[in-house]
mmCIF file of C-alpha atoms in Angstrom:
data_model
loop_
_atom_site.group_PDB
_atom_site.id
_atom_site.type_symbol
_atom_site.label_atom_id
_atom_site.label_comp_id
_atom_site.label_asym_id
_atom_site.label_seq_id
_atom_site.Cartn_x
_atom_site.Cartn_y
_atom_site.Cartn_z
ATOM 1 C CA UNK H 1 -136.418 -0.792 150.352
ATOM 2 C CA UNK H 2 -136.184 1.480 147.483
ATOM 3 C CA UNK H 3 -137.966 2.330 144.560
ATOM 4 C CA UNK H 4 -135.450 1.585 142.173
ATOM 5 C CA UNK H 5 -134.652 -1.849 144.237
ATOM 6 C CA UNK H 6 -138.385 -2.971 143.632
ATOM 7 C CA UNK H 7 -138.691 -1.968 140.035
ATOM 8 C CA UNK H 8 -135.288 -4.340 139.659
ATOM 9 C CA UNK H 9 -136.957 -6.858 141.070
ATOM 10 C CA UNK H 10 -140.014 -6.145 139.507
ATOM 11 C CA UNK H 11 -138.698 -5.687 136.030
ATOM 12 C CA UNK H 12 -136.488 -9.120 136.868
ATOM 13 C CA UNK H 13 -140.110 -11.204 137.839
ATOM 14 C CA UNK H 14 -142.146 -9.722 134.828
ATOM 15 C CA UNK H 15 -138.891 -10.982 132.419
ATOM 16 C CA UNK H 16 -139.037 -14.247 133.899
ATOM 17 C CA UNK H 17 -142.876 -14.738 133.702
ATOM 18 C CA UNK H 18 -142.901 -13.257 130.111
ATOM 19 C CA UNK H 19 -140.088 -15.898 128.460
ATOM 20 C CA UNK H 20 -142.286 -18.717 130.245
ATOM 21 C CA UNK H 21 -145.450 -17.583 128.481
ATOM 22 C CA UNK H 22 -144.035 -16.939 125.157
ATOM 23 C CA UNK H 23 -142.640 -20.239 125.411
ATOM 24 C CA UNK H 24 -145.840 -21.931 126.661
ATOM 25 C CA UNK H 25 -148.017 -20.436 123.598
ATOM 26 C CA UNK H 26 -145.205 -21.555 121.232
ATOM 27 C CA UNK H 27 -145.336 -24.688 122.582
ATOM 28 C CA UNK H 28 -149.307 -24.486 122.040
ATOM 29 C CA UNK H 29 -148.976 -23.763 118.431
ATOM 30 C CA UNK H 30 -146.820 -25.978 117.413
ATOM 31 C CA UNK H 31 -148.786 -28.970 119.207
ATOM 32 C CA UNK H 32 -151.910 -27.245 117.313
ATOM 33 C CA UNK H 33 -150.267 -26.988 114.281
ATOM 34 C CA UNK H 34 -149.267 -30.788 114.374
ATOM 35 C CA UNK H 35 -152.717 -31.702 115.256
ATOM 36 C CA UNK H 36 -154.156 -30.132 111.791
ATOM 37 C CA UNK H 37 -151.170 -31.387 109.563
ATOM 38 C CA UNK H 38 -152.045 -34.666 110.624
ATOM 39 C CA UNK H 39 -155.034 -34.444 110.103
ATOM 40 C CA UNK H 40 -154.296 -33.097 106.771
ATOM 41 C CA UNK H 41 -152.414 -36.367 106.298
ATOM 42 C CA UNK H 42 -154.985 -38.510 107.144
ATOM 43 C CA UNK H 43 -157.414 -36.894 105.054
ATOM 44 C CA UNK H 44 -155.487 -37.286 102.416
ATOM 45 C CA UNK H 45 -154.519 -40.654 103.121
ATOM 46 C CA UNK H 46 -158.124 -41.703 103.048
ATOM 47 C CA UNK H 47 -159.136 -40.001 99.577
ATOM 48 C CA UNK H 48 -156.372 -41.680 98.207
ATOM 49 C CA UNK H 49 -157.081 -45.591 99.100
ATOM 50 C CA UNK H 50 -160.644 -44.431 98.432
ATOM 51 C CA UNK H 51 -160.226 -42.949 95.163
ATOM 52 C CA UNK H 52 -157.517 -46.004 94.674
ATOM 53 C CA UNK H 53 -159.716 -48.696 95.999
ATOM 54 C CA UNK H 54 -162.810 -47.648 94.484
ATOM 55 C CA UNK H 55 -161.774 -45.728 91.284
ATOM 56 C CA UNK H 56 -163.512 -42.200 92.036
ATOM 57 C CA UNK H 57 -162.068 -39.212 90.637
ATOM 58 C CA UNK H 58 -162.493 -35.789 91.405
ATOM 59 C CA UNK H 59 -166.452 -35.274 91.938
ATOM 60 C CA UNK H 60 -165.606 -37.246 95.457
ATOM 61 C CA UNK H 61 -163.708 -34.594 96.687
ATOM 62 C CA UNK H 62 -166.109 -32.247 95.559
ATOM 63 C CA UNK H 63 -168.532 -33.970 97.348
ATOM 64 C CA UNK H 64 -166.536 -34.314 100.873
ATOM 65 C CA UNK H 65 -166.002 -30.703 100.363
ATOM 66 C CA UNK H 66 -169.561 -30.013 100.216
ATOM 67 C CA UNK H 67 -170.319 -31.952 103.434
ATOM 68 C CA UNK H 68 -167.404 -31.652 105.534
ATOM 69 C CA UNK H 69 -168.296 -27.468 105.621
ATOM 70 C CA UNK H 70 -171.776 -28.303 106.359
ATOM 71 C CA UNK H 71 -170.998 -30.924 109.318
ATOM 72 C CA UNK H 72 -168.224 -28.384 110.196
ATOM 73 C CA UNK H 73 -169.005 -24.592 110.072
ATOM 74 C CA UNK H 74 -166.258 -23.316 112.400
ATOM 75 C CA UNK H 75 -163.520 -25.100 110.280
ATOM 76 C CA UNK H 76 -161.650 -23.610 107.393
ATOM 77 C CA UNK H 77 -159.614 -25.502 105.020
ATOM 78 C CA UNK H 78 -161.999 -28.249 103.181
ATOM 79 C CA UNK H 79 -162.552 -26.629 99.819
ATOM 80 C CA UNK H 80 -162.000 -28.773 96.809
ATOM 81 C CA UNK H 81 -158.898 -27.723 96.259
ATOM 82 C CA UNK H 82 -157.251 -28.006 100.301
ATOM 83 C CA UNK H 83 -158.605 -31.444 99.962
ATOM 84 C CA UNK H 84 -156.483 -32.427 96.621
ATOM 85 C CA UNK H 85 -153.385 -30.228 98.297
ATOM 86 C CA UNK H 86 -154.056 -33.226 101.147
ATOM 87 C CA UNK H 87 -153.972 -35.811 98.770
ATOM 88 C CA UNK H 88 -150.720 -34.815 97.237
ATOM 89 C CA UNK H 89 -149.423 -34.631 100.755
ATOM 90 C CA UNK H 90 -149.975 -37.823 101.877
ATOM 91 C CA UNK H 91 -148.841 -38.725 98.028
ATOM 92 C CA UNK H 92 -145.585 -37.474 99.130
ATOM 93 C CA UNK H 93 -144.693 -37.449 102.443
ATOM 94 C CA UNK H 94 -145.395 -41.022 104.626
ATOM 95 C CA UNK H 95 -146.159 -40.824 108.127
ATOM 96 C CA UNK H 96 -142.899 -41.756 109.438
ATOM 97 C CA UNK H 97 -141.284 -38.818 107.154
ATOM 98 C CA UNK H 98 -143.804 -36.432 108.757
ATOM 99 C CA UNK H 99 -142.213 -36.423 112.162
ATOM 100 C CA UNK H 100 -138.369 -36.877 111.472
ATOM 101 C CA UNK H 101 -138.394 -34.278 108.990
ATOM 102 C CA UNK H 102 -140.387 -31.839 111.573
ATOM 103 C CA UNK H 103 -142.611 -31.117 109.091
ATOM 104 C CA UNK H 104 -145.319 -31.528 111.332
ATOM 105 C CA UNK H 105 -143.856 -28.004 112.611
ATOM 106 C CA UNK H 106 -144.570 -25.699 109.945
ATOM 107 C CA UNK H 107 -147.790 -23.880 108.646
ATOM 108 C CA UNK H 108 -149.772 -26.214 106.181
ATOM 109 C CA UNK H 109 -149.462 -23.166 103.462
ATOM 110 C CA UNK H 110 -145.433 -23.698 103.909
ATOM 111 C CA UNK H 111 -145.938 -27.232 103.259
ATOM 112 C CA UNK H 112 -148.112 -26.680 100.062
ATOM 113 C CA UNK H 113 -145.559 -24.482 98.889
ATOM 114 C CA UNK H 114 -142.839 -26.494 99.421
ATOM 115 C CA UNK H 115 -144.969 -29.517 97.957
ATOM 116 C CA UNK H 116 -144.836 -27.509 94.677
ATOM 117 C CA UNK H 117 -141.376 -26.261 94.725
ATOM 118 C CA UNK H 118 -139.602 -28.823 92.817
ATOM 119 C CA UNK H 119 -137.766 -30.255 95.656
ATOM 120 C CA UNK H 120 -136.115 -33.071 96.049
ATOM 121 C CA UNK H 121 -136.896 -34.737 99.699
ATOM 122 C CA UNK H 122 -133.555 -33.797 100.992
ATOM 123 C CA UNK H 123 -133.749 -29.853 99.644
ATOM 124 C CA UNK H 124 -137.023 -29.978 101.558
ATOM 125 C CA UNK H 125 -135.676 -31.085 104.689
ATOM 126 C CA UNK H 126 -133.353 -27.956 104.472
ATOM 127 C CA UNK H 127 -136.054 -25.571 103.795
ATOM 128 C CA UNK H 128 -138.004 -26.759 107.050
ATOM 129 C CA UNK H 129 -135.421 -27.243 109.036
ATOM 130 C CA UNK H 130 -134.336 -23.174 108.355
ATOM 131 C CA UNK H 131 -138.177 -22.594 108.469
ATOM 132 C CA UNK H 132 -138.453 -23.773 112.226
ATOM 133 C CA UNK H 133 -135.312 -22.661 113.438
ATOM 134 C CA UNK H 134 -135.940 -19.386 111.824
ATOM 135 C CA UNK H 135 -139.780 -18.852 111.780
ATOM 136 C CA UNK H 136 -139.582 -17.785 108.260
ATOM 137 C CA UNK H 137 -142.918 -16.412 107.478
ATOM 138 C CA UNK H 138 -144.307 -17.589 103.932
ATOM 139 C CA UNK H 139 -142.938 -14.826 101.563
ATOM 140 C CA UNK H 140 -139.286 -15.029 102.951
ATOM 141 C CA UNK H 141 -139.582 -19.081 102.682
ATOM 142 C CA UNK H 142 -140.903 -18.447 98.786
ATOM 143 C CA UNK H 143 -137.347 -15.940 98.555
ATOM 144 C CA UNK H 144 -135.672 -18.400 99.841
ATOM 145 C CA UNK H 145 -136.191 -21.100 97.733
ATOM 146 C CA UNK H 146 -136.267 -18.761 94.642
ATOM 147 C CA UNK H 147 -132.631 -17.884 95.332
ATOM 148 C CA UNK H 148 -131.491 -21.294 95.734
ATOM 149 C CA UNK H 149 -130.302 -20.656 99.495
ATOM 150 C CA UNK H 150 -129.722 -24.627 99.767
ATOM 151 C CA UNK H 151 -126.720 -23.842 97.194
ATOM 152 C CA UNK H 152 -125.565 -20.441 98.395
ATOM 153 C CA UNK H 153 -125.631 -21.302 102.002
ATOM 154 C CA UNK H 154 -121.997 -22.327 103.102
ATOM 155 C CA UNK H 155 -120.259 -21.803 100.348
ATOM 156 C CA UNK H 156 -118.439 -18.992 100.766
ATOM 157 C CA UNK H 157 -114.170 -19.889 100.632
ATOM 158 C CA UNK H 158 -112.716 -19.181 104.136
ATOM 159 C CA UNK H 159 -109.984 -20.312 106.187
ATOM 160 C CA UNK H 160 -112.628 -20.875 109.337
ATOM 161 C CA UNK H 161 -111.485 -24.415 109.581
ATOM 162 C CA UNK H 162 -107.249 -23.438 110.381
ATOM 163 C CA UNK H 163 -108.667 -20.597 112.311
ATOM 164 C CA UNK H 164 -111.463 -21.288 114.277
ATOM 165 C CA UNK H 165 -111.648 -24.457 116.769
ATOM 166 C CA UNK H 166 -114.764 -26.826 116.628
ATOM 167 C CA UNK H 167 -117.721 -26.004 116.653
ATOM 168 C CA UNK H 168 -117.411 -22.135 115.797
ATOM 169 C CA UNK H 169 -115.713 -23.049 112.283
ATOM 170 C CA UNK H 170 -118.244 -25.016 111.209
ATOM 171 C CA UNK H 171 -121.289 -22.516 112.255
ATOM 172 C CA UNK H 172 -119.213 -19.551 110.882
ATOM 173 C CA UNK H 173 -118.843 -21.459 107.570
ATOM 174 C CA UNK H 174 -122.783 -21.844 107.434
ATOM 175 C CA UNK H 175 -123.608 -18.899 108.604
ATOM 176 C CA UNK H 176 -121.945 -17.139 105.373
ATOM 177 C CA UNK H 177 -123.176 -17.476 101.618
ATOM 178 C CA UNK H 178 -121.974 -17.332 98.030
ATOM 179 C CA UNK H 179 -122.891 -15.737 96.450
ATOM 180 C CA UNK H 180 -124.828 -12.642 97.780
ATOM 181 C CA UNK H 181 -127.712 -11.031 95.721
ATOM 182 C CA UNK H 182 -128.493 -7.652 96.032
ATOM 183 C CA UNK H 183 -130.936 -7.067 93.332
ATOM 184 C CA UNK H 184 -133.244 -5.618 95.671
ATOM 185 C CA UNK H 185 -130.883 -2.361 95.510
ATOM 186 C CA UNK H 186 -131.495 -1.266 92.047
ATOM 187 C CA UNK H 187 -128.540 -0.301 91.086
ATOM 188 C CA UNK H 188 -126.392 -0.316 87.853
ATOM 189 C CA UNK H 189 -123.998 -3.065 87.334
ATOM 190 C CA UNK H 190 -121.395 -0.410 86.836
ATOM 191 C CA UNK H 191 -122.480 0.799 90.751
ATOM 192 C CA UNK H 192 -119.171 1.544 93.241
ATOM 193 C CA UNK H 193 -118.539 0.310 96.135
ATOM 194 C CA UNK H 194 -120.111 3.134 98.009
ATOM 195 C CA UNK H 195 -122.932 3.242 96.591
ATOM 196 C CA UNK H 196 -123.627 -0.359 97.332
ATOM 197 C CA UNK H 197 -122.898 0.414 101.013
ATOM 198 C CA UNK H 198 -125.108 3.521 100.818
ATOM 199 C CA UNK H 199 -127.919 1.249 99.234
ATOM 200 C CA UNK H 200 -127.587 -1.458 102.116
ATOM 201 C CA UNK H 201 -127.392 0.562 104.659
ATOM 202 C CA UNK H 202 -131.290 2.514 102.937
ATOM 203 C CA UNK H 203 -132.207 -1.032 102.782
ATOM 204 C CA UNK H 204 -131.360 -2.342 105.705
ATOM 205 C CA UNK H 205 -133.763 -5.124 106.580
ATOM 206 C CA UNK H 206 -133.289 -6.410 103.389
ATOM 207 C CA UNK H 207 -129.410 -6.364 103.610
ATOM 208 C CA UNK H 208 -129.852 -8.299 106.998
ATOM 209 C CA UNK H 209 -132.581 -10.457 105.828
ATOM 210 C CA UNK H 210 -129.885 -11.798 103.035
ATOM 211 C CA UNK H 211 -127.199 -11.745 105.624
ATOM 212 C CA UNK H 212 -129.091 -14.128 107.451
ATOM 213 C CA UNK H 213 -130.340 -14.545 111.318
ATOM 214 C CA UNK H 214 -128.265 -13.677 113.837
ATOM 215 C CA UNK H 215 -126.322 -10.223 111.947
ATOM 216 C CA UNK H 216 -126.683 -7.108 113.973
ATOM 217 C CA UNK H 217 -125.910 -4.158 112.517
ATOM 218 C CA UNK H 218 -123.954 -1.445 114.499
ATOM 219 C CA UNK H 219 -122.759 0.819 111.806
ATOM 220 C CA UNK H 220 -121.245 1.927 108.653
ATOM 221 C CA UNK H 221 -117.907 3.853 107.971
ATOM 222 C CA UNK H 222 -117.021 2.345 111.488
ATOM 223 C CA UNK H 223 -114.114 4.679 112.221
ATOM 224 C CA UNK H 224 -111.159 3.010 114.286
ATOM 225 C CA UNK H 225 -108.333 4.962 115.709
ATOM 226 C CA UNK H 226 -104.295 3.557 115.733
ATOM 227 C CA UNK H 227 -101.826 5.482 116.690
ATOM 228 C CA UNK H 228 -102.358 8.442 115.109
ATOM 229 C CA UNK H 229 -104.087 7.248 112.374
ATOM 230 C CA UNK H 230 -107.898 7.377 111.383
ATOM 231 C CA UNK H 231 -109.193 3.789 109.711
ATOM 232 C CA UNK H 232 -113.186 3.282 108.278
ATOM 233 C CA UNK H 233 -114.395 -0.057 107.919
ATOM 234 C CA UNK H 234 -116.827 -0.764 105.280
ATOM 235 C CA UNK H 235 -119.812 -2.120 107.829
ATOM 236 C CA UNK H 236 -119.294 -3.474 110.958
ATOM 237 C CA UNK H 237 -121.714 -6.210 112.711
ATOM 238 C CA UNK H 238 -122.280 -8.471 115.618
ATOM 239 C CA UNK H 239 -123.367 -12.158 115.265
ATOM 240 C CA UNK H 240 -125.619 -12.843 118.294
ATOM 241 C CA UNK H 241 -125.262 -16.489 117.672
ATOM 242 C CA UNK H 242 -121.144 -16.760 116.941
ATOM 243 C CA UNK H 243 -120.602 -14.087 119.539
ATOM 244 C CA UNK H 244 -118.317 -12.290 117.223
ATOM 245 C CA UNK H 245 -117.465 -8.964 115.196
ATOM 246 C CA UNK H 246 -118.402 -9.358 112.013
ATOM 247 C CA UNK H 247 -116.261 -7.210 109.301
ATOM 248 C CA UNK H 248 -117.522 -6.646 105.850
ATOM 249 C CA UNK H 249 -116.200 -4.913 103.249
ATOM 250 C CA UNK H 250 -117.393 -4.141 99.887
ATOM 251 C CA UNK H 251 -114.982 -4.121 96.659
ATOM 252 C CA UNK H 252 -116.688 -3.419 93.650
ATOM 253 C CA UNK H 253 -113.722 -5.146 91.462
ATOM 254 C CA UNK H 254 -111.844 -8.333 90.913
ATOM 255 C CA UNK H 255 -110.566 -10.119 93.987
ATOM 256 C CA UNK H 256 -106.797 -8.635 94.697
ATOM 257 C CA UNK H 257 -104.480 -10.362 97.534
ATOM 258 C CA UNK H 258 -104.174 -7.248 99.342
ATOM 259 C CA UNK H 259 -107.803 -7.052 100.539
ATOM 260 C CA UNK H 260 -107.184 -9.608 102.662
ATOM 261 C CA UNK H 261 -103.772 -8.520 104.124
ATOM 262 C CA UNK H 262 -105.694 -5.195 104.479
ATOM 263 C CA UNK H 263 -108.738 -7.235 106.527
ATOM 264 C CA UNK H 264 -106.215 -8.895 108.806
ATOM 265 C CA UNK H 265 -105.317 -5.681 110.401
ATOM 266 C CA UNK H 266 -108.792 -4.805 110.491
ATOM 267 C CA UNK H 267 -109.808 -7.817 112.537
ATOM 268 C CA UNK H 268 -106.689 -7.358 114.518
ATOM 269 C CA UNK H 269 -107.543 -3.727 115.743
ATOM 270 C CA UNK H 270 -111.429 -4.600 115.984
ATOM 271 C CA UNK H 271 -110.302 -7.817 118.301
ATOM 272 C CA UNK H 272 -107.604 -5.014 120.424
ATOM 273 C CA UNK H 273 -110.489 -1.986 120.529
ATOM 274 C CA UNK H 274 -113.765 -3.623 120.586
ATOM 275 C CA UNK H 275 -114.143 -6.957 121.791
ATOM 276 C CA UNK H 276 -114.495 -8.798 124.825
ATOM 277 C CA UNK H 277 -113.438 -11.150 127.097
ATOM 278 C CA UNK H 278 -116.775 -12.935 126.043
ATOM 279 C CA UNK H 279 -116.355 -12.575 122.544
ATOM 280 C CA UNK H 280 -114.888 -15.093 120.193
ATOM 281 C CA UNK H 281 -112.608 -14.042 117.589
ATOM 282 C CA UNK H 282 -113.598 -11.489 115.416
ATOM 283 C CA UNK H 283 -114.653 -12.667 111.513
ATOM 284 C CA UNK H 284 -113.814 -11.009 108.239
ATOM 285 C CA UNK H 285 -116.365 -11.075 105.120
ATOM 286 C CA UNK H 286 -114.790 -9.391 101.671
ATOM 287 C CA UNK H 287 -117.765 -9.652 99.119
ATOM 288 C CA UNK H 288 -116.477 -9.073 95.751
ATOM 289 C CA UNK H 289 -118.335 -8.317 92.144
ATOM 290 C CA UNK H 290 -116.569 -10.964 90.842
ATOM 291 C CA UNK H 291 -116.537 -14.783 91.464
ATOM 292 C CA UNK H 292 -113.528 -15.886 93.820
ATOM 293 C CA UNK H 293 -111.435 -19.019 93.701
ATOM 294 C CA UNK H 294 -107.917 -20.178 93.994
ATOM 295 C CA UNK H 295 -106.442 -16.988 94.401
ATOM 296 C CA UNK H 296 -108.623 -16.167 97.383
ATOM 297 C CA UNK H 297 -107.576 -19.485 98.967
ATOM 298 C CA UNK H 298 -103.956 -18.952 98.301
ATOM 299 C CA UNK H 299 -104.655 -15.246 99.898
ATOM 300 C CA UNK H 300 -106.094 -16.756 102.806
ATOM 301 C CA UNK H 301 -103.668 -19.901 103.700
ATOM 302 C CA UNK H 302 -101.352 -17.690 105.381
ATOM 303 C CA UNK H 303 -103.516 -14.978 106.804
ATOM 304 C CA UNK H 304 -103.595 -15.085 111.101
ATOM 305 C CA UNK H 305 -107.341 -13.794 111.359
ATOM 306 C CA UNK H 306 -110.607 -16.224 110.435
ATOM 307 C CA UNK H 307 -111.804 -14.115 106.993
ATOM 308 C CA UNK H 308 -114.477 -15.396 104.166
ATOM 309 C CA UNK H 309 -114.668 -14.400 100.605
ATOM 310 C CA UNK H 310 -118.036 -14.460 98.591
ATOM 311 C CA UNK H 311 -119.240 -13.058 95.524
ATOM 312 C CA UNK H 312 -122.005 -10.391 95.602
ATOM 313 C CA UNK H 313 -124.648 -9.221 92.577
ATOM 314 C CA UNK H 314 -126.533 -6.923 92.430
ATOM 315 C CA UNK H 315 -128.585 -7.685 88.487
ATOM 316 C CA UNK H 316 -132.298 -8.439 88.747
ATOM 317 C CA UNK H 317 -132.344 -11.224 86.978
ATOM 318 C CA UNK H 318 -130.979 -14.344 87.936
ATOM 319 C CA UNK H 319 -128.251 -16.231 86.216
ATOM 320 C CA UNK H 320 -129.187 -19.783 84.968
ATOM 321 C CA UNK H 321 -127.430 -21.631 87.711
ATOM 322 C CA UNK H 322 -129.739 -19.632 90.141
ATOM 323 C CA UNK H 323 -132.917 -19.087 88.524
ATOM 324 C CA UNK H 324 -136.042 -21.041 90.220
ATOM 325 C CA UNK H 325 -137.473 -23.705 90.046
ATOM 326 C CA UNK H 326 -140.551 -22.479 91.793
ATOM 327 C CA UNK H 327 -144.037 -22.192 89.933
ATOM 328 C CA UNK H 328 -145.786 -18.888 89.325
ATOM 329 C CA UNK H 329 -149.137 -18.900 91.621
ATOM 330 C CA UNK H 330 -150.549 -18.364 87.394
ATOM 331 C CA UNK H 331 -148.417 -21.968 86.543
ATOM 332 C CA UNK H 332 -149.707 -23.600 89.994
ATOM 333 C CA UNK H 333 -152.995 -22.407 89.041
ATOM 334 C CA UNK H 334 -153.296 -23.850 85.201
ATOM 335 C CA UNK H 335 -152.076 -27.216 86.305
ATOM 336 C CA UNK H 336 -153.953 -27.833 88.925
ATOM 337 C CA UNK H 337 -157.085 -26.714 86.615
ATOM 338 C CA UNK H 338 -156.075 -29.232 84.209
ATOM 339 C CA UNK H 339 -156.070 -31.872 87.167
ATOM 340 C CA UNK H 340 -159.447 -31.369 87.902
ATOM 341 C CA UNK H 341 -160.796 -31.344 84.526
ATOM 342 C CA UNK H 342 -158.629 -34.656 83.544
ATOM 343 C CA UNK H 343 -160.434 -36.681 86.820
ATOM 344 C CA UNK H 344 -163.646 -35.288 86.262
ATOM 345 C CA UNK H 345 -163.538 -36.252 82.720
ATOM 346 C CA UNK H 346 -162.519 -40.096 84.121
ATOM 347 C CA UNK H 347 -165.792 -39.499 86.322
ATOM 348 C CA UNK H 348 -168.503 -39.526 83.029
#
C-alpha cells in the first residue's frame, strides 16, 4: 500500500475523529453553560421571594455575597453585583421562557447584556437565536444590537420570491440587509464607488462581518470574459449556506433602472462561466447611497435573474431611526449605583 494511500486514509480517520470531538466539547459547554444559568435563575429566584417575603433590601445580598465566596473559593460570579444581575434575571425571564427561548445557551455576560438592552422579549429572542446559531462573541452581539440588526435584517427589496423556489427565497431574503453601514471605513460622504470597494476590500473582516455568516469572499474587479469582450464585477462572493454566487456591486448614486438590467447579464455570465451543477442560482446585491423603493421594485418585476437592492452608509453617526437603545457601560454603571443606594437606604 502506498504512502500517499495511507496518509488518505489517515488524513480521512483524523477528520472524522476531529468533527466528533469538537462536537462532543460543544456539546459539554453548552450542558455546562445551562447548568450555571440555571443556577443563576434560581439564585435569583430565591433573593427575590426572600427579599419579597421578608422585606430585605440590598445588605442581604451583600451578605450572601460575603458567604457564598467563603463557602465557595473555586467559584467566580457571587459579587454583590452578579447576585442583583440574578435577581433581575429571574425578574425577567420565567423558567419556562428560559428553555424555549434557548437562552439557557448563551454566556451569562450575553444575557446581562441583553437584560439591559432595552429589548422587548421578542427582539431578545432574535438576538439569541443569531447568538447560538452564530456564536457571536460579546462585542459583535453589543454591534449588533447597536445597529438595530432586528430591523435591517431582511429588508432589503428583491424579487427572491418570483425567482427563487421555497426554501432558498426565503433564506436569501434573510440573509441580505437594509440598509448596510459602513462607518467603519472612514470615508467622506462624498466617497466614489471605488473607493468604497477599495476600503472593503482593506477592511475585509469587517465588510464580511456586516455581510453576515456564510459570505466568502473570492475577489474584487472579478474580470469575466464574453466574446471578445472584457467585463469587472464590483466584488464577487460565495454563500456557503445558499450555495450560490453572490454579485455585489457598489453605486455611489441614486438608484437608476439600468443597474439592474446591467446585473442581469452579470448573473447570467457568472451562472454560464462559474457555477456548478451543485450550485443554485447565482444572486445579485446592488447597494446604493441612496434609499430604494418603488422604482427598484418596478426595475426588478421583470428582470429573469434573483437580484436585491439595499441602501448602504457609510456616516459615523447613526440616523435617529437607527441609533441605540443600548446603555453606555458609564449609564449601566450610575443606575445600578443608584439601585443600591435606594435599597440600602430602605435597609436603616
Amino acid at each position: 500500500m502506498g504512502k500517499m494511500i495511507i496518509d488518505q486514509k489517515y488524513n480521512k480517520l483524523f477528520l472524522e475523529l476531529k468533527t466528533r470531538v469538537t462536537a462532543s466539547r460543544y456539546r459539554a459547554a453548552v450542558k455546562v453553560n445551562n447548568e450555571l444559568i440555571n443556577l443563576y435563575h434560581h439564585i435569583g429566584n430565591i433573593i427575590l421571594q426572600s427579599q419579597e417575603k421578608e422585606g430585605w433590601g440590598a445588605k442581604i445580598i451583600n451578605q450572601l455575597s460575603i458567604d457564598l465566596r467563603a463557602e465557595f473559593p473555586d467559584m467566580k460570579g457571587f459579587s454583590p453585583q452578579n447576585l442583583k444581575y440574578m435577581r433581575k434575571f429571574a425578574e425577567e425571564f420565567s423558567q419556562t421562557e428560559i428553555g424555549q427561548q434557548a437562552v439557557d445557551q448563551i454566556p451569562w455576560g450575553h444575557i446581562v447584556l441583553l437584560m439591559y438592552s432595552g429589548l422587548d422579549k421578542e427582539q431578545i429572542n432574535f438576538y439569541v437565536n443569531q447568538t447560538v446559531e452564530k456564536g457571536w462573541s460579546r462585542n459583535v452581539l453589543s454591534m449588533q444590537i447597536e445597529t438595530k440588526l432586528h430591523k435591517r435584517k431582511g429588508t432589503a427589496v428583491t424579487n427572491f420570491d418570483k425567482k427563487l423556489p421555497l426554501p432558498q427565497s426565503d433564506l436569501a431574503q434573510s440573509t441580505l440587509k437594509n440598509p448596510y453601514l459602513f462607518d467603519f471605513l472612514s470615508l467622506g460622504d462624498k466617497a466614489q464607488e471605488r473607493e468604497v470597494e477599495k476600503g472593503l476590500v482593506k477592511h475585509i473582516e469587517q465588510f464580511l462581518l456586516e455581510l453576515g455568516e456564510g459570505f466568502a469572499f473570492l475577489g474584487r474587479q472579478y474580470h469575466l470574459q464574453v466574446e471578445d469582450q472584457d467585463f469587472y464585477i464590483d466584488m464577487l462572493f460565495y454563500h456557503i449556506k445558499l450555495r450560490s454566487f453572490v454579485v455585489i456591486e457598489l453605486k455611489s448614486g441614486q438608484f437608476k433602472p439600468e443597474y439592474a438590467g446591467k446585473m442581469n447579464f452579470y448573473l447570467s455570465a457568472v451562472d454560464d462561466l462559474l457555477k456548478h451543477s451543485g450550485d443554485n442560482p447565482s444572486i445579485g446585491l446592488i447597494l446604493c447611497r441612496s434609499k430604494v423603493g418603488v422604482l427598484a421594485e418596478y426595475a426588478l418585476r421583470d428582470m429573469t435573474k434573483p437580484i436585491g437592492l439595499a441602501e448602504y452608509r457609510l456616516e459615523d453617526s447613526l440616523p435617529d431611526d437607527i441609533k441605540t437603545s443600548l446603555p453606555t457601560i458609564e449609564e449601566l454603571e450610575s443606575e445600578l449605583s443608584k439601585r443600591i443606594n435606594s435599597d440600602e437606604d430602605s435597609d436603616e
